[in-house]
Short mmCIF file of C-alpha atoms in Angstrom, two decimals:
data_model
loop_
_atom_site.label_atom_id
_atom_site.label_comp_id
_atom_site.label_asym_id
_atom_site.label_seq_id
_atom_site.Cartn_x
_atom_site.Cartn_y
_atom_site.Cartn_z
CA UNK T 1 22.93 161.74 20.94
CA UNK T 2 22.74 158.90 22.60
CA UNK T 3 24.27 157.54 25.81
CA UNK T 4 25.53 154.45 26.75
CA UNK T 5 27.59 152.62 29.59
CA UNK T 6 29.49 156.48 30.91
CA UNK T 7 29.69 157.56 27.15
CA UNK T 8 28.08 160.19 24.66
CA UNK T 9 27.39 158.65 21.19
CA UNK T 10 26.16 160.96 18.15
CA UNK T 11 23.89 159.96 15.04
CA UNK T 12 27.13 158.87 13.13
CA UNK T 13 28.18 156.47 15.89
CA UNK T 14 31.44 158.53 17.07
CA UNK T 15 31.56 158.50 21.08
CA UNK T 16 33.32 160.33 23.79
CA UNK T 17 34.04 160.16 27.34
CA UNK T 18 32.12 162.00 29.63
CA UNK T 19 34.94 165.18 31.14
CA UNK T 20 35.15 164.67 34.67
CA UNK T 21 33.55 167.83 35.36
CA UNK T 22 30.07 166.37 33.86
CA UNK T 23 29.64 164.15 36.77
CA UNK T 24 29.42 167.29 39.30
CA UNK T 25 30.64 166.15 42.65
CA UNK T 26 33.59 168.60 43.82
CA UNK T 27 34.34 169.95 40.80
CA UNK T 28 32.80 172.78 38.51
CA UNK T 29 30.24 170.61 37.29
CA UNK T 30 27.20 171.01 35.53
CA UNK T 31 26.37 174.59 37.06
CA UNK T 32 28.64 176.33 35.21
CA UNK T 33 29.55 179.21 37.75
CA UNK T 34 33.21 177.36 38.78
CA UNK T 35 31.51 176.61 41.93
CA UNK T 36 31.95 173.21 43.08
CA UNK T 37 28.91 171.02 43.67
CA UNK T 38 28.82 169.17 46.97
CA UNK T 39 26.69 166.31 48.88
CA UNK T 40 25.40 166.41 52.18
CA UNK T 41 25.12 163.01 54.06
CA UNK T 42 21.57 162.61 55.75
CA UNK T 43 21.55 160.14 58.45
CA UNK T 44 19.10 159.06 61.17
CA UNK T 45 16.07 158.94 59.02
CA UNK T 46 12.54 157.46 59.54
CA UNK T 47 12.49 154.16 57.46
CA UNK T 48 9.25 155.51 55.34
CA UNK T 49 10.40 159.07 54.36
CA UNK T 50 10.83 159.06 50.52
CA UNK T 51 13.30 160.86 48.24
CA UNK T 52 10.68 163.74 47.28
CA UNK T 53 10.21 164.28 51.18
CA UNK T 54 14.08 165.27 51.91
CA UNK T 55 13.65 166.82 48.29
CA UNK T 56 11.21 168.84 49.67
CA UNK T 57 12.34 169.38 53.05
CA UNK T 58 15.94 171.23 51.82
CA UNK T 59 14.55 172.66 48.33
CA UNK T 60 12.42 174.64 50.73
CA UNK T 61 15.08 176.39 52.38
CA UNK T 62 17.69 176.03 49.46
CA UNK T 63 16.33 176.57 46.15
CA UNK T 64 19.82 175.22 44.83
CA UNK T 65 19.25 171.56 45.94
CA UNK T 66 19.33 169.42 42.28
CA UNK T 67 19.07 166.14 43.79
CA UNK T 68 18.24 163.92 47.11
CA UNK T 69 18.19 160.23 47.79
CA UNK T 70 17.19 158.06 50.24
CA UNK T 71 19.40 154.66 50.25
CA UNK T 72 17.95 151.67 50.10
CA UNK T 73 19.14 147.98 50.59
CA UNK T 74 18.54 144.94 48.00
CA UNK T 75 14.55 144.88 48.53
CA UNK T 76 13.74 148.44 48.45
CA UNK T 77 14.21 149.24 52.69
CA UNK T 78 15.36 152.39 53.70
CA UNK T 79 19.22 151.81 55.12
CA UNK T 80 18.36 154.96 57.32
CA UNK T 81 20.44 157.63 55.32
CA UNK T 82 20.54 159.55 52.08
CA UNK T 83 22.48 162.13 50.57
CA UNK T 84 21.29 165.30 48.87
CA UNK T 85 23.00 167.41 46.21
CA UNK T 86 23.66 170.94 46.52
CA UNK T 87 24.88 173.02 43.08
CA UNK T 88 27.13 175.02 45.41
CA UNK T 89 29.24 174.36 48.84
CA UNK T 90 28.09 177.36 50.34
CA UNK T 91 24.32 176.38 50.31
CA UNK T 92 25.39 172.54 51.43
CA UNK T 93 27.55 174.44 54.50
CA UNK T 94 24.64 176.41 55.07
CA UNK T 95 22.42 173.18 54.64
CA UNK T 96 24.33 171.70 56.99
CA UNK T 97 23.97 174.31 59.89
CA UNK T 98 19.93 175.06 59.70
CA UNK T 99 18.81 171.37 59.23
CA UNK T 100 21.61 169.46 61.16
CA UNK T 101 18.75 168.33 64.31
CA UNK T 102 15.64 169.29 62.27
CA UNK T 103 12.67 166.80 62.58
CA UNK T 104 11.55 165.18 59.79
CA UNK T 105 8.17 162.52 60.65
CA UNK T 106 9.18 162.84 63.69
CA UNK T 107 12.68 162.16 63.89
CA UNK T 108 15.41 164.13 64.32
CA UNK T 109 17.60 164.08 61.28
CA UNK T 110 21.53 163.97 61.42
CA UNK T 111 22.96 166.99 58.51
CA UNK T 112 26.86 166.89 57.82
CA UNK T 113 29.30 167.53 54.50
CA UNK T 114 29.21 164.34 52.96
CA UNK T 115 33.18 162.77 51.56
CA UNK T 116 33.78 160.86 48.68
CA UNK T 117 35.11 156.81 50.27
CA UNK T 118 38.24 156.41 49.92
CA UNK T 119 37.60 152.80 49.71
CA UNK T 120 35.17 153.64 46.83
CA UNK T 121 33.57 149.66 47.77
CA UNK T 122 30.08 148.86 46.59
CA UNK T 123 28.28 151.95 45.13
CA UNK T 124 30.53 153.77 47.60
CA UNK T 125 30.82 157.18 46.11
CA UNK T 126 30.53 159.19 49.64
CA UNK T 127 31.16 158.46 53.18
CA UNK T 128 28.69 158.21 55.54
CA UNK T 129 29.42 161.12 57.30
CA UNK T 130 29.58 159.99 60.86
CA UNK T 131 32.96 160.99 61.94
CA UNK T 132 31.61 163.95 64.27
CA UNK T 133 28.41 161.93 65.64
CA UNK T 134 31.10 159.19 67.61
CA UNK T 135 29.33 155.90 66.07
CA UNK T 136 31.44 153.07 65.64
CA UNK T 137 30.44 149.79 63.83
CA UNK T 138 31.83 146.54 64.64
CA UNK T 139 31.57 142.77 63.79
CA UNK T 140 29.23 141.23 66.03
CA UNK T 141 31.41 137.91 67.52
CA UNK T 142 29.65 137.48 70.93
CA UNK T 143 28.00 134.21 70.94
CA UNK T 144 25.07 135.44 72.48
CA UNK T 145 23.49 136.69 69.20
CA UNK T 146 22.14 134.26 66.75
CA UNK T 147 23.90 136.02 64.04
CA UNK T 148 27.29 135.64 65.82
CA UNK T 149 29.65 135.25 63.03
CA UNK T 150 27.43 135.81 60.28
CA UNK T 151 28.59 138.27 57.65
CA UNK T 152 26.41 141.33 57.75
CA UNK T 153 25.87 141.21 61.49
CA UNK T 154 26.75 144.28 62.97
CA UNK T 155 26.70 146.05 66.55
CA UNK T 156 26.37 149.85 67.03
CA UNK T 157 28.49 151.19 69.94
#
């Protein structure tokens, strides 16, 4: 078996589609119990933890964790948030209430249900999950900054 570009391809060169289901996010999934997997958005993280350390940090509480990472921009920076993968919804719900606040290197880290975009822009498969929290981005126009104007540019209110 090989794969290639979202498909399965066997020794005589036949290929299939991946089901939906193989991809795991809100649906039965790889776990096989008809549970649905689900993500939990990580925010307000400390630019040098790594994706073993919030690994570590939930697998230690939830042995059904499967996944975490930490995103990072075009050079390898932390953007500050990551998402980790839970193989049920009860565990991520339960995620979500013991480490929502926690400190991780000294921060305190931000723990909600993570939503697929609807947008689905960029790698955009969740939302960061800010809705509760209040933030609001917005263009920076003032033409006090010296980025005034320039895409990218952003002010947190």
């Amino acid at each position: 078996w090989r794969l290639q570009m979202g498909k399965i391809s066997s020794s005589d060169g036949q290929a299939s589609n991946f089901p939906d289901s193989s991809v795991g996010y809100g649906s039965a999934g790889a776990n096989g119990a008809g549970n649905p997997e689900a993500n939990v958005y990580v925010g307000d993280l400390d630019p040098a933890v790594t994706d073993y350390e919030l690994l570590t940090l939930f697998r230690s509480q939830f042995m059904s964790v499967r996944h975490a990472k930490v995103m990072c921009d075009e050079v390898g920076h932390s953007r500050g948030y990551g998402f980790v993968r839970f193989s049920n919804m009860a565990d991520a719900q339960a995620a979500v209430s013991a480490l929502n606040g926690a400190v991780l290197r000294s921060r305190s880290i931000r723990v909600n249900i993570a939503h697929r975009s609807a947008a689905g822009g960029g790698q955009g498969t969740h939302d960061r999950a800010n809705a509760s929290s209040g933030t609001k981005r917005r263009r920076d126009t003032s033409s006090a900054s010296p980025d005034a104007g320039t895409p990218g540019s952003e002010v947190i209110t």
